[in-house]
Amino acid sequence: MTPDTFKDLVTLSREEMYREFYRRHRHRIKIKKEHVAVGNLMRISEATLTLSNQKGFSAMSMRDLSSASGLSIGALYSYFSSKDELLDMIQQESLQLATRVLDSSIAGIDDPQRKLRRAISAHLHLSEIMHPWFFFSYMETKNLKKDARRNAIDIELRMENVFAEIIAEGQRSGIFRDVCRSLTAAMIKALLQDWYLKRWKHSRREVTVESYAAFVVEVVESYLLTRSATEGQET
Amino acid sequence: MTPDTFKDLVTLSREEMYREFYRRHRHRIKIKKEHVAVGNLMRISEATLTLSNQKGFSAMSMRDLSSASGLSIGALYSYFSSKDELLDMIQQESLQLATRVLDSSIAGIDDPQRKLRRAISAHLHLSEIMHPWFFFSYMETKNLKKDARRNAIDIELRMENVFAEIIAEGQRSGIFRDVCRSLTAAMIKALLQDWYLKRWKHSRREVTVESYAAFVVEVVESYLLTRSATEGQET
DNA sequence: GTCTATATCTGGATAGAC
DNA sequence: GTCTATCCAGATATAGAC
C-alpha cells in the first residue's frame, strides 16, 4: 500500500466522516439540518482536539472552545449536553474509525507475513492522517467515566489481538518462530503508538512514516522469522 | 542485577528520598522543621500521584488533595505557592531521580552488550518501584509551562541518548550491526515506557518485570547482534 | 439555529485565629 | 505550623431574545 492510495482511501471521507459522526450521534444532537450540523461538528471536533492535545481536555474551558470553534457557548450545547458527553463522542468516534479502517485493510490477505506488514503500515498511515484523534484518544482514556473507559480498553485489546492472531497464523504455517504471541503483539502496539505519541521527536529527526514503517517491520521480522526464512529474506 | 538487590538500592531511600526532595526545594517551602516537612511532603506527593494518575492533575482539586493528604488547604500552601508549582516539583523530582539512578547503574561497565542489558533492566526495575512517578511524569509533561516542558523533553532525549551511545560503542567494537542508532534507541525507550504506561495489561497477563526485561533484551539483541554473535549466543 | 446575558457553582488562593 | 472561613475569578450550564 503506497501512502497516496491509503491517504485517498481515508481523506475522501473527511466530509463524509463527519456526516457519519453526525448520524451516529444524531439522537443526542438537537440540530436537525444535516449540512449545518455536519459543518459545526467539524469545527467543534477540530477545535477540541487542538486545544485538548495542547493542554488537556479538562483544562480546556467552554470559553476556549467557543472562541476556537467560532460558535457561541449556547450553540455548543446544542451539540452535546455536557462537557463529558463531548469527550465521549470524540473518543468513541476515533476508536470506531480506527478499528473499521484497520479491519478492512487486512481483509482478504492470506499470507501472514504480508498481512503483518500490511497491518503495521495501515496503522501507521492511519495514525498519521488522524494524528490528533489518536493522540487524544490515548491521552484522555483515563479521564473517561468507568463504562466508557472499560469500552476503550476493550477496543485497544481487540486491536492488539489482531496482531496476535496474525502471529498465530504465521506460527502455524511455520514461517514465524514460536515466541510469546501476546508479548510480541504488545511490542508491536507499543511501537505503533510511539509513532503518534512522540511525533515531534520523529519528525524533528526527519523520519517519515514510510521509513518508520520499514523499521518496525525489520525489527519485528528479525525477531519473528525463522532462521531459514530470514536467510531467504536477505538481499 | 537481581530484583532484590535493585529494590534495596532504591527503597532504602523512601524516607531518604523525601528528605532529598525537601532539601532540593527548601527555598520554596515555608516549613522549617525538617521532620515535619518531610512527613507532609510524603503525604502530599503520594496523594497527588494517586489522584492525578486516576483522573489527571488538572482535574484534581485542592479540596480533593486536602482530604486525600489529610492536610488542610491552608497547610498545603505552606509547601508550594501554587498548584502549578506542585506539578513542577514532582515532575522535576521524578526526572532527577530517574537519571541519577540510571547513570549510576551503568557506570563502570565496559562491555556494550552487558551495558545495554543492564540499562534496560535498571530502567524497568526503577519504573516498577517508582511506577506512579513515571506514569505521572509521562502523562503530565504536556501540561507543564513552556520552560519546564522544554526541560522535561531535554531530559527524556538525554536518557534516550544513553542508549544510542551504548549502541554506538557496540557498533565500533563490531558486535552490533550497523543499524540506525536513533531509531533503535527510540524503540528501546518505547518498549521501556510501555511497561509503566500499560502496567495493568501486563500484570493482568502475569508478566513479571524480569520476564518483560528478558523479552525486551531478546528482541533488541535479535535485531542488533551480528549474525556471528547471534550464533555464538544461541543455546 | 444561534446569540447574549445570566444563574449557579466550583476552583484556587489568602487572611487571621489558634 | 495548621486550621477555618472566606474571597472572587472563572467554570459549566441555561433561558430567552432574535
Coordinates of C-alpha atoms (C1' of nucleotides) in Angstrom, one line a residue:
Chain A
M1 CA 0.0 0.0 0.0
T2 CA 1.5 3.3 -1.0
P3 CA 0.9 6.3 1.2
D4 CA -1.1 8.0 -1.6
T5 CA -3.6 5.3 -2.2
F6 CA -4.0 5.0 1.5
K7 CA -4.5 8.7 2.0
D8 CA -7.1 8.7 -0.7
L9 CA -8.9 5.9 1.0
V10 CA -9.3 7.9 4.1
T11 CA -9.4 11.5 3.1
L12 CA -12.1 11.3 0.6
S13 CA -14.2 10.9 3.8
R14 CA -13.3 13.9 5.8
E15 CA -16.6 15.5 4.8
E16 CA -18.2 12.0 4.9
M17 CA -16.6 11.1 8.1
Y18 CA -18.3 14.0 9.9
R19 CA -21.6 13.0 8.3
E20 CA -21.1 9.5 9.7
F21 CA -20.2 11.1 13.0
Y22 CA -23.4 13.2 12.9
R23 CA -25.6 10.2 12.1
R24 CA -24.1 8.0 14.8
H25 CA -24.8 10.6 17.4
R26 CA -28.0 12.1 15.9
H27 CA -30.0 11.1 18.9
R28 CA -28.1 13.4 21.3
I29 CA -27.8 16.4 18.9
K30 CA -30.5 19.0 18.9
I31 CA -29.7 20.4 15.4
K32 CA -31.8 18.8 12.7
K33 CA -30.4 20.2 9.4
E34 CA -27.7 17.8 8.4
H35 CA -25.5 20.2 6.5
V36 CA -25.5 22.7 9.3
A37 CA -24.8 20.1 12.0
V38 CA -22.0 18.4 10.0
G39 CA -20.2 21.7 9.4
N40 CA -20.3 22.7 13.0
L41 CA -19.4 19.3 14.3
M42 CA -16.3 19.6 12.2
R43 CA -15.4 22.9 13.8
I44 CA -16.2 21.7 17.3
S45 CA -14.2 18.5 17.0
E46 CA -11.2 20.0 15.4
A47 CA -11.1 22.8 18.0
T48 CA -11.5 20.3 20.8
L49 CA -8.7 18.2 19.5
T50 CA -6.3 21.1 19.1
L51 CA -7.0 22.6 22.5
S52 CA -7.0 19.3 24.4
N53 CA -3.9 18.0 22.8
Q54 CA -2.1 21.1 23.9
K55 CA -3.2 21.4 27.5
G56 CA -5.5 18.5 28.2
F57 CA -9.3 18.2 27.9
S58 CA -10.1 19.1 31.4
A59 CA -8.0 22.2 31.3
M60 CA -9.9 23.4 28.1
S61 CA -12.8 25.6 29.1
M62 CA -16.0 26.1 27.2
R63 CA -15.0 29.7 26.6
D64 CA -11.8 28.5 25.0
L65 CA -13.8 26.0 22.9
S66 CA -16.3 28.7 22.0
S67 CA -13.8 31.1 20.6
A68 CA -11.7 28.4 18.9
S69 CA -14.6 26.9 17.2
G70 CA -16.4 30.1 16.3
L71 CA -19.6 29.1 17.9
S72 CA -21.2 30.7 21.0
I73 CA -21.3 28.7 24.2
G74 CA -25.0 28.4 23.9
A75 CA -24.7 27.0 20.4
L76 CA -22.2 24.4 21.6
Y77 CA -24.7 23.0 24.0
S78 CA -27.0 22.1 21.0
Y79 CA -24.4 19.6 20.0
F80 CA -23.8 17.9 23.4
S81 CA -25.4 18.1 26.7
S82 CA -22.3 18.3 28.8
K83 CA -18.6 18.5 28.5
D84 CA -18.2 14.9 29.4
E85 CA -20.5 13.9 26.6
L86 CA -18.3 15.7 24.2
L87 CA -15.3 13.8 25.4
D88 CA -17.2 10.6 25.0
M89 CA -18.4 11.4 21.4
I90 CA -14.9 12.1 20.2
Q91 CA -13.4 9.2 21.9
Q92 CA -16.0 6.8 20.5
E93 CA -15.7 8.1 17.0
S94 CA -11.9 7.8 16.9
L95 CA -11.9 4.2 18.2
Q96 CA -14.7 3.1 15.8
L97 CA -13.0 4.7 12.8
A98 CA -9.6 3.1 13.7
T99 CA -11.0 -0.4 14.0
R100 CA -13.1 -0.1 10.9
V101 CA -10.2 1.0 8.7
L102 CA -7.8 -1.5 10.1
D103 CA -10.0 -4.5 9.8
S104 CA -10.8 -3.6 6.2
S105 CA -7.1 -3.0 5.4
I106 CA -6.1 -6.6 6.1
A107 CA -9.3 -8.3 4.9
G108 CA -8.6 -10.8 2.2
I109 CA -4.9 -11.2 2.7
D110 CA -3.8 -14.7 3.4
D111 CA 0.0 -14.8 3.7
P112 CA 0.8 -14.0 7.3
Q113 CA 3.9 -12.1 6.6
R114 CA 2.2 -9.8 4.1
K115 CA -0.7 -9.5 6.4
L116 CA 1.5 -8.4 9.3
R117 CA 3.3 -5.8 7.1
R118 CA 0.0 -4.5 5.8
A119 CA -1.4 -4.2 9.3
I120 CA 1.6 -2.3 10.6
S121 CA 1.7 0.0 7.6
A122 CA -2.0 0.7 7.7
H123 CA -2.0 1.5 11.4
L124 CA 0.9 3.9 10.9
H125 CA -0.6 5.7 8.0
L126 CA -3.9 5.9 9.6
S127 CA -2.5 7.4 12.8
E128 CA -0.5 9.8 10.6
I129 CA -3.6 11.1 9.0
M130 CA -5.7 11.0 12.1
H131 CA -2.9 12.1 14.4
P132 CA -4.9 14.4 16.7
W133 CA -7.6 11.8 17.2
F134 CA -5.2 9.0 18.1
F135 CA -3.3 11.3 20.4
F136 CA -6.4 12.5 22.1
S137 CA -7.8 9.0 22.4
Y138 CA -4.6 7.8 24.1
M139 CA -4.2 10.7 26.5
E140 CA -7.8 11.1 27.6
T141 CA -8.7 7.4 28.1
K142 CA -8.1 7.6 31.8
N143 CA -10.3 10.6 32.2
L144 CA -13.4 8.8 30.8
K145 CA -16.1 7.6 33.1
K146 CA -16.0 4.0 34.2
D147 CA -18.1 2.4 31.5
A148 CA -16.6 4.4 28.6
R149 CA -13.1 3.6 29.9
R150 CA -13.8 -0.1 30.0
N151 CA -15.1 0.1 26.5
A152 CA -12.0 2.0 25.3
I153 CA -9.7 -0.6 26.9
D154 CA -11.7 -3.4 25.3
I155 CA -11.2 -2.0 21.9
E156 CA -7.5 -1.4 22.4
L157 CA -7.1 -5.1 23.5
R158 CA -9.1 -6.2 20.5
M159 CA -6.8 -4.3 18.2
E160 CA -3.8 -5.8 19.8
N161 CA -5.4 -9.2 19.4
V162 CA -5.5 -8.7 15.6
F163 CA -1.7 -8.8 15.7
A164 CA -1.6 -11.8 18.0
E165 CA -3.9 -13.6 15.6
I166 CA -1.7 -12.9 12.6
I167 CA 1.4 -14.1 14.5
A168 CA -0.5 -17.3 15.4
E169 CA -1.2 -17.9 11.7
G170 CA 2.4 -17.4 10.9
Q171 CA 3.4 -19.8 13.6
R172 CA 1.0 -22.5 12.4
S173 CA 2.4 -22.2 8.8
G174 CA 5.9 -22.4 10.2
I175 CA 7.3 -19.1 9.0
F176 CA 7.3 -17.4 12.4
R177 CA 9.2 -18.7 15.4
D178 CA 7.5 -20.0 18.5
V179 CA 7.7 -16.9 20.6
C180 CA 5.2 -15.4 23.1
R181 CA 2.3 -14.0 21.0
S182 CA 0.9 -11.6 23.5
L183 CA 4.2 -10.0 24.3
T184 CA 5.1 -9.7 20.7
A185 CA 1.7 -8.2 19.8
A186 CA 2.1 -5.8 22.8
M187 CA 5.5 -4.8 21.5
I188 CA 4.2 -4.0 18.0
K189 CA 1.4 -2.0 19.5
A190 CA 3.9 0.0 21.6
L191 CA 6.0 0.8 18.6
L192 CA 2.9 1.9 16.6
Q193 CA 1.8 4.1 19.5
D194 CA 5.2 5.6 19.8
W195 CA 4.8 7.0 16.3
Y196 CA 1.9 9.2 17.2
L197 CA 2.8 9.8 20.8
K198 CA 6.3 11.1 20.0
R199 CA 5.6 12.5 16.6
W200 CA 7.5 15.8 17.3
K201 CA 10.6 13.7 18.0
H202 CA 10.4 11.6 14.9
S203 CA 9.6 14.5 12.6
R204 CA 12.4 16.6 14.1
R205 CA 14.7 13.7 13.0
E206 CA 13.1 13.7 9.6
V207 CA 11.8 10.2 9.9
T208 CA 8.9 9.6 7.5
V209 CA 6.0 7.3 8.0
E210 CA 7.4 5.0 5.3
S211 CA 10.9 4.8 6.8
Y212 CA 9.4 4.2 10.3
A213 CA 7.1 1.5 8.9
A214 CA 10.1 -0.1 7.3
F215 CA 12.0 0.0 10.5
V216 CA 9.2 -1.6 12.6
V217 CA 8.8 -4.3 10.0
E218 CA 12.5 -5.0 10.1
V219 CA 12.7 -5.2 13.9
V220 CA 9.6 -7.4 14.1
E221 CA 10.6 -9.7 11.4
S222 CA 14.2 -10.1 12.7
Y223 CA 12.6 -11.3 15.9
L224 CA 9.8 -13.4 14.4
L225 CA 11.1 -15.0 11.2
T226 CA 12.7 -18.4 11.5
R227 CA 16.3 -18.5 10.6
S228 CA 15.7 -20.1 7.2
A229 CA 13.1 -17.6 6.3
T230 CA 15.4 -14.8 7.4
E231 CA 18.1 -16.0 5.1
G232 CA 15.7 -16.3 2.3
Q233 CA 14.8 -12.7 3.0
E234 CA 18.2 -11.1 2.8
T235 CA 19.5 -9.2 -0.2
Chain B
M1 CA 21.2 -7.4 38.8
T2 CA 18.6 -9.3 40.7
P3 CA 15.4 -7.5 41.6
D4 CA 16.1 -7.7 45.3
T5 CA 19.4 -6.0 45.2
F6 CA 18.0 -3.4 43.0
K7 CA 15.0 -2.9 45.2
D8 CA 17.3 -2.5 48.2
L9 CA 19.3 0.0 46.3
V10 CA 16.3 2.2 45.8
T11 CA 13.9 1.6 48.6
L12 CA 16.2 2.2 51.5
S13 CA 15.7 5.7 50.4
R14 CA 11.9 6.2 50.5
E15 CA 12.4 8.1 53.8
E16 CA 15.7 9.5 52.5
M17 CA 14.2 10.3 49.1
Y18 CA 11.7 12.7 50.6
R19 CA 14.4 14.3 52.7
E20 CA 16.3 14.9 49.5
F21 CA 13.2 16.2 47.9
Y22 CA 12.7 18.6 50.8
R23 CA 16.3 19.8 50.7
R24 CA 16.2 20.4 47.0
H25 CA 13.1 22.5 47.3
R26 CA 13.7 24.0 50.7
H27 CA 13.8 27.5 49.2
R28 CA 10.2 27.4 48.2
I29 CA 8.9 25.6 51.3
K30 CA 7.8 27.7 54.3
I31 CA 8.0 24.9 56.9
K32 CA 11.4 24.8 58.6
K33 CA 11.3 21.8 60.8
E34 CA 12.7 19.1 58.6
H35 CA 11.0 16.0 60.1
V36 CA 7.6 17.8 59.9
A37 CA 8.2 18.9 56.3
V38 CA 9.5 15.6 55.1
G39 CA 6.5 13.7 56.5
N40 CA 4.0 16.0 55.0
L41 CA 5.8 16.2 51.7
M42 CA 5.4 12.4 51.6
R43 CA 1.7 12.6 52.2
I44 CA 1.2 15.4 49.7
S45 CA 3.2 13.8 46.9
E46 CA 1.7 10.4 47.3
A47 CA -1.9 11.8 47.4
T48 CA -1.1 13.9 44.3
L49 CA 0.2 11.0 42.4
T50 CA -2.7 8.8 43.2
L51 CA -5.3 11.4 42.4
S52 CA -3.6 12.7 39.3
N53 CA -2.9 9.3 37.9
Q54 CA -6.6 8.4 38.2
K55 CA -8.2 11.5 36.7
G56 CA -5.4 13.9 35.7
F57 CA -3.6 16.6 37.6
S58 CA -5.8 19.4 36.3
A59 CA -9.0 17.6 37.3
M60 CA -7.7 17.1 40.8
S61 CA -8.9 20.0 43.0
M62 CA -7.2 21.4 46.1
R63 CA -10.1 20.1 48.1
D64 CA -9.5 16.6 46.8
L65 CA -5.9 16.9 47.6
S66 CA -6.6 18.3 51.0
S67 CA -8.8 15.4 52.1
A68 CA -6.6 12.7 50.5
S69 CA -3.4 14.0 52.1
G70 CA -5.0 14.8 55.5
L71 CA -3.8 18.4 55.5
S72 CA -6.0 21.4 55.3
I73 CA -5.9 23.6 52.2
G74 CA -4.2 26.3 54.1
A75 CA -1.4 24.0 55.2
L76 CA -0.9 22.7 51.7
Y77 CA 0.0 26.2 50.6
S78 CA 2.9 26.2 53.0
Y79 CA 4.5 23.6 50.8
F80 CA 4.1 25.2 47.5
S81 CA 2.8 28.6 46.3
S82 CA 0.5 27.4 43.5
K83 CA -0.9 24.3 42.0
D84 CA 1.5 24.7 39.1
E85 CA 4.5 24.8 41.3
L86 CA 3.4 21.5 42.9
L87 CA 3.2 19.9 39.4
D88 CA 6.7 21.3 38.7
M89 CA 8.2 20.0 41.9
I90 CA 7.0 16.4 41.4
Q91 CA 7.9 16.4 37.8
Q92 CA 11.5 17.6 38.5
E93 CA 12.0 15.2 41.3
S94 CA 11.0 12.2 39.3
L95 CA 13.2 13.1 36.3
Q96 CA 16.2 13.9 38.5
L97 CA 15.9 10.6 40.4
A98 CA 15.5 8.6 37.2
T99 CA 18.6 10.0 35.5
R100 CA 20.6 9.7 38.7
V101 CA 19.8 6.1 39.3
L102 CA 20.2 5.1 35.6
D103 CA 23.5 6.8 35.2
S104 CA 24.9 5.1 38.3
S105 CA 23.5 1.7 37.3
I106 CA 25.7 1.5 34.1
A107 CA 28.8 3.3 35.5
G108 CA 31.9 1.2 35.2
I109 CA 30.6 -1.4 32.8
D110 CA 32.6 -1.7 29.6
D111 CA 31.2 -4.5 27.5
P112 CA 28.5 -2.9 25.4
Q113 CA 26.2 -5.9 25.4
R114 CA 26.3 -6.2 29.2
K115 CA 25.9 -2.4 29.5
L116 CA 22.8 -2.5 27.3
R117 CA 21.3 -5.3 29.2
R118 CA 22.0 -3.6 32.5
A119 CA 20.5 -0.3 31.3
I120 CA 17.3 -2.0 30.2
S121 CA 16.9 -3.9 33.4
A122 CA 17.7 -1.0 35.6
H123 CA 15.1 1.2 33.8
L124 CA 12.5 -1.4 34.1
H125 CA 13.1 -2.1 37.7
L126 CA 13.2 1.5 38.6
S127 CA 10.0 2.3 36.8
E128 CA 8.4 -0.7 38.6
I129 CA 9.3 0.7 42.0
M130 CA 8.6 4.3 41.1
H131 CA 5.6 3.5 38.9
P132 CA 3.3 6.4 40.0
W133 CA 6.1 8.9 39.4
F134 CA 7.0 7.6 35.9
F135 CA 3.4 7.5 34.9
F136 CA 2.7 11.0 36.2
S137 CA 5.8 12.4 34.6
Y138 CA 4.8 11.0 31.2
M139 CA 1.2 12.0 31.3
E140 CA 1.6 15.5 32.7
T141 CA 4.6 16.6 30.6
K142 CA 2.4 18.4 28.1
N143 CA 0.6 20.3 30.9
L144 CA 3.8 21.9 32.1
K145 CA 4.6 25.5 31.4
K146 CA 6.9 26.2 28.4
D147 CA 10.3 26.2 30.2
A148 CA 9.6 23.2 32.4
R149 CA 8.3 21.3 29.4
R150 CA 11.4 22.0 27.4
N151 CA 13.4 20.8 30.3
A152 CA 11.5 17.6 30.6
I153 CA 11.9 16.9 26.9
D154 CA 15.6 17.6 27.2
I155 CA 16.0 15.0 29.9
E156 CA 13.9 12.5 28.0
L157 CA 16.2 12.9 25.0
R158 CA 19.3 12.7 27.1
M159 CA 18.1 9.4 28.5
E160 CA 17.4 8.1 25.0
N161 CA 20.8 9.2 24.1
V162 CA 22.4 6.9 26.7
F163 CA 21.0 4.0 24.7
A164 CA 22.2 5.5 21.4
E165 CA 25.7 5.8 22.9
I166 CA 25.8 2.2 24.1
I167 CA 24.7 1.1 20.6
A168 CA 27.5 3.2 19.1
E169 CA 30.1 1.5 21.3
G170 CA 28.8 -1.9 20.3
Q171 CA 29.0 -1.0 16.6
R172 CA 32.5 0.3 17.0
S173 CA 33.6 -3.0 18.6
G174 CA 31.8 -4.9 15.9
I175 CA 29.3 -6.9 17.9
F176 CA 26.3 -4.8 16.9
R177 CA 25.1 -4.5 13.3
D178 CA 25.2 -1.1 11.5
V179 CA 21.6 -0.1 12.0
C180 CA 20.1 3.4 12.7
R181 CA 21.1 4.3 16.2
S182 CA 18.5 6.9 16.9
L183 CA 15.6 4.7 15.7
T184 CA 16.8 1.8 17.7
A185 CA 17.3 3.8 20.8
A186 CA 13.8 5.2 20.3
M187 CA 12.4 1.7 20.0
I188 CA 14.0 0.7 23.3
K189 CA 12.6 3.7 25.0
A190 CA 9.2 3.0 23.7
L191 CA 9.3 -0.6 25.0
L192 CA 10.5 0.6 28.4
Q193 CA 7.8 3.1 28.6
D194 CA 5.1 0.6 27.6
W195 CA 6.0 -1.3 30.8
Y196 CA 4.8 1.5 33.0
L197 CA 2.2 3.0 30.8
K198 CA 0.3 -0.2 30.3
R199 CA 1.1 -1.9 33.6
W200 CA -2.5 -3.1 34.2
K201 CA -2.3 -5.0 30.9
H202 CA 1.0 -6.7 31.7
S203 CA 0.1 -7.6 35.2
R204 CA -3.2 -9.0 34.2
R205 CA -1.3 -11.3 31.9
E206 CA 1.0 -12.1 34.8
V207 CA 4.1 -10.8 33.1
T208 CA 6.8 -10.0 35.7
V209 CA 9.4 -7.3 35.4
E210 CA 12.0 -10.0 34.9
S211 CA 10.3 -11.8 32.1
Y212 CA 9.5 -8.5 30.4
A213 CA 13.1 -7.4 30.7
A214 CA 14.2 -10.7 29.2
F215 CA 11.8 -10.2 26.4
V216 CA 13.0 -6.7 25.6
V217 CA 16.6 -7.9 25.6
E218 CA 15.8 -10.7 23.3
V219 CA 14.0 -8.5 20.8
V220 CA 16.7 -5.9 20.9
E221 CA 19.5 -8.3 20.6
S222 CA 17.9 -10.3 17.8
Y223 CA 17.9 -7.0 15.9
L224 CA 21.2 -5.7 16.9
L225 CA 23.6 -8.6 17.2
T226 CA 25.7 -9.5 14.1
R227 CA 24.9 -13.0 12.7
S228 CA 28.1 -14.5 14.1
A229 CA 27.5 -13.0 17.5
T230 CA 23.9 -14.3 17.4
E231 CA 25.1 -17.8 16.7
G232 CA 27.7 -17.6 19.4
Q233 CA 24.8 -16.6 21.7
E234 CA 22.4 -19.4 21.0
T235 CA 21.9 -22.4 23.3
Chain C
dG1 C1' -30.2 27.6 15.0
dT2 C1' -27.5 30.9 17.1
dC3 C1' -26.6 34.5 20.1
dT4 C1' -26.2 37.3 24.6
dA5 C1' -26.9 37.5 29.2
dT6 C1' -27.0 35.4 33.4
dA7 C1' -27.8 31.9 37.2
dT8 C1' -25.3 29.0 39.8
dC9 C1' -21.5 26.7 41.5
dT10 C1' -16.7 25.2 42.0
dG11 C1' -11.9 26.2 41.9
dG12 C1' -7.6 28.3 43.6
dA13 C1' -5.8 31.2 46.8
dT14 C1' -5.4 34.1 51.2
dA15 C1' -6.2 36.1 56.0
dG16 C1' -6.2 35.6 60.6
dA17 C1' -7.5 32.7 64.7
dC18 C1' -5.4 29.3 67.3
Chain D
dG1 C1' 2.6 25.1 61.6
dT2 C1' -2.1 24.2 60.9
dC3 C1' -7.0 25.1 60.6
dT4 C1' -11.4 27.5 59.4
dA5 C1' -13.7 30.8 56.9
dT6 C1' -14.0 33.4 53.1
dC7 C1' -12.9 35.9 48.7
dC8 C1' -13.6 36.1 44.0
dA9 C1' -12.3 34.6 39.4
dG10 C1' -13.7 31.6 36.2
dA11 C1' -16.2 27.4 35.3
dT12 C1' -20.5 24.9 33.4
dA13 C1' -24.9 25.2 32.0
dT14 C1' -29.5 27.5 30.9
dA15 C1' -33.0 31.0 29.4
dG16 C1' -35.0 33.7 26.4
dA17 C1' -34.3 37.3 22.6
dC18 C1' -33.6 37.3 17.8

